[in-house]
XYZ file of C-alpha atoms in Angstrom:
154
model
C 0.380 -31.212 -8.309
C 0.432 -27.870 -6.493
C 2.362 -26.186 -9.295
C -0.391 -27.275 -11.681
C -3.001 -25.665 -9.419
C -1.065 -22.391 -9.516
C -0.968 -22.631 -13.314
C -4.704 -23.251 -13.482
C -5.422 -20.301 -11.183
C -3.278 -18.133 -13.432
C -5.335 -19.308 -16.387
C -8.584 -18.479 -14.545
C -7.345 -15.112 -13.167
C -9.858 -13.071 -15.184
C -12.605 -15.668 -15.622
C -13.287 -15.908 -11.863
C -14.354 -12.258 -11.950
C -16.671 -12.601 -14.947
C -19.257 -14.867 -13.317
C -19.282 -14.304 -9.584
C -21.649 -16.264 -7.412
C -22.799 -15.712 -3.878
C -21.906 -18.103 -1.082
C -25.367 -17.354 0.367
C -26.888 -18.874 -2.792
C -24.588 -21.801 -3.547
C -26.285 -22.618 -6.847
C -25.062 -19.285 -8.198
C -21.415 -20.238 -7.586
C -19.979 -21.705 -10.782
C -17.951 -24.888 -10.904
C -14.890 -22.880 -11.917
C -15.208 -20.617 -8.873
C -15.672 -23.640 -6.618
C -12.575 -25.312 -8.057
C -10.558 -22.099 -7.827
C -11.604 -21.717 -4.183
C -10.620 -25.327 -3.483
C -7.266 -24.800 -5.188
C -6.534 -21.675 -3.157
C -7.579 -23.421 0.059
C -5.182 -26.263 -0.683
C -2.356 -23.952 -1.766
C -2.651 -21.664 1.248
C -1.143 -24.437 3.373
C 2.152 -24.192 1.469
C 4.939 -22.107 2.992
C 6.762 -19.271 1.281
C 9.879 -21.459 1.252
C 7.982 -24.181 -0.615
C 6.714 -21.649 -3.151
C 10.216 -20.285 -3.657
C 11.681 -23.753 -4.206
C 8.909 -25.045 -6.480
C 7.598 -21.939 -8.244
C 10.558 -19.615 -8.148
C 10.623 -15.922 -7.427
C 9.560 -14.910 -10.941
C 6.365 -16.990 -10.822
C 5.616 -15.803 -7.296
C 5.907 -12.264 -8.659
C 3.323 -13.118 -11.314
C 0.905 -14.580 -8.744
C 1.162 -11.840 -6.106
C -0.934 -9.264 -8.054
C -3.482 -11.958 -8.902
C -3.825 -12.862 -5.226
C -4.085 -9.187 -4.316
C -6.867 -8.693 -6.851
C -8.793 -11.693 -5.517
C -8.377 -10.522 -1.915
C -9.294 -6.955 -2.713
C -12.139 -7.357 -5.193
C -13.775 -10.786 -5.164
C -17.018 -11.207 -3.174
C -16.428 -14.872 -2.197
C -15.202 -14.692 1.418
C -13.509 -18.104 1.408
C -11.724 -17.307 -1.846
C -10.616 -13.937 -0.471
C -9.388 -15.416 2.812
C -7.077 -17.940 1.179
C -5.794 -15.363 -1.314
C -4.956 -13.121 1.652
C -3.148 -15.971 3.426
C -0.901 -16.594 0.436
C -0.477 -12.895 -0.394
C 0.568 -11.982 3.157
C 3.142 -14.765 3.041
C 4.492 -13.575 -0.295
C 4.841 -10.053 1.101
C 7.333 -11.345 3.660
C 9.796 -11.442 0.753
C 11.009 -7.880 0.278
C 11.411 -8.142 -3.494
C 7.834 -9.387 -3.922
C 6.500 -6.758 -1.538
C 8.295 -4.007 -3.459
C 7.224 -5.392 -6.819
C 3.559 -5.455 -5.859
C 3.510 -2.004 -4.284
C 5.572 -0.220 -6.924
C 2.424 0.325 -8.981
C 0.168 2.944 -7.402
C -3.081 1.189 -8.352
C -1.948 -1.963 -6.527
C -0.855 0.026 -3.476
C -4.287 1.668 -3.383
C -5.949 -1.747 -3.742
C -3.934 -3.010 -0.750
C -5.152 -0.031 1.287
C -8.769 -0.583 0.244
C -8.569 -4.298 0.974
C -7.079 -3.654 4.415
C -9.880 -1.185 5.247
C -12.489 -3.645 3.985
C -10.955 -6.406 6.097
C -11.050 -4.202 9.198
C -14.751 -3.690 8.504
C -15.394 -7.431 8.574
C -13.685 -7.881 11.938
C -12.912 -11.557 11.554
C -9.965 -12.635 13.698
C -8.782 -15.099 11.053
C -8.583 -12.269 8.531
C -7.025 -9.780 10.928
C -4.166 -12.165 11.730
C -3.053 -12.147 8.091
C -3.549 -8.390 7.731
C -1.319 -7.948 10.763
C 1.299 -10.162 9.072
C 1.135 -7.835 6.092
C 1.429 -4.706 8.227
C 4.332 -6.133 10.230
C 6.090 -6.996 6.956
C 5.588 -3.384 5.837
C 7.145 -2.054 9.016
C 10.014 -4.541 8.861
C 10.768 -3.721 5.233
C 10.698 0.006 6.037
C 13.104 -0.427 8.950
C 15.320 -2.929 7.109
C 14.515 -5.702 9.596
C 14.753 -9.164 8.000
C 11.447 -10.999 7.681
C 12.836 -14.247 6.275
C 15.655 -16.525 7.402
C 19.224 -15.635 6.461
C 19.412 -18.629 4.137
C 16.334 -17.455 2.266
C 17.726 -13.935 2.113
C 20.937 -15.149 0.479
C 18.990 -17.107 -2.144
C 16.860 -14.111 -3.133
C-alpha cells in the first residue's frame, strides 16, 4: 500500500504546486493536497531501511528531489514537515545525498529551505534539519551514517 502512495505522490509532484491552499483557510486546500499531505504523513513513519527494501535505491533517488521541492517551496506546513522528515532520512544514504546535491539548483534550494526552517524555529523541524546537517558532516568526514549491512547493500 505504501509503495502505491509513493507512486501517487510522484504522479502529483507538479499538480500539488499548481493549486496551493492555505491551512489557515481550510476550504482553499484542495482534496488532492489533503490526500498528498495524508500520504506523506503516513509515509514519514517508514524507515530508510524499509524504503530501500520496498522502493529500491533508484526510486528513492527519484523521490528525493520531489521531497526537497515540497520542503523548500510548498506553503503547507504539515506537507513540508513530513517531506523534510523523509528527505532527511534519505540523505543519510551517501549516494542519495550526493545525487541530490550534485545539481547546483538543488543545493541552493537545500540552503534556502534550511534558512527558512531556522526562521520558523519549530523544534520538530529543527530536529530533522539537524539530522540533515549531521549527515552532511558525516559524509564530508567519511563517517558512516547507516549500518554496515546497509552500506554493503548500497
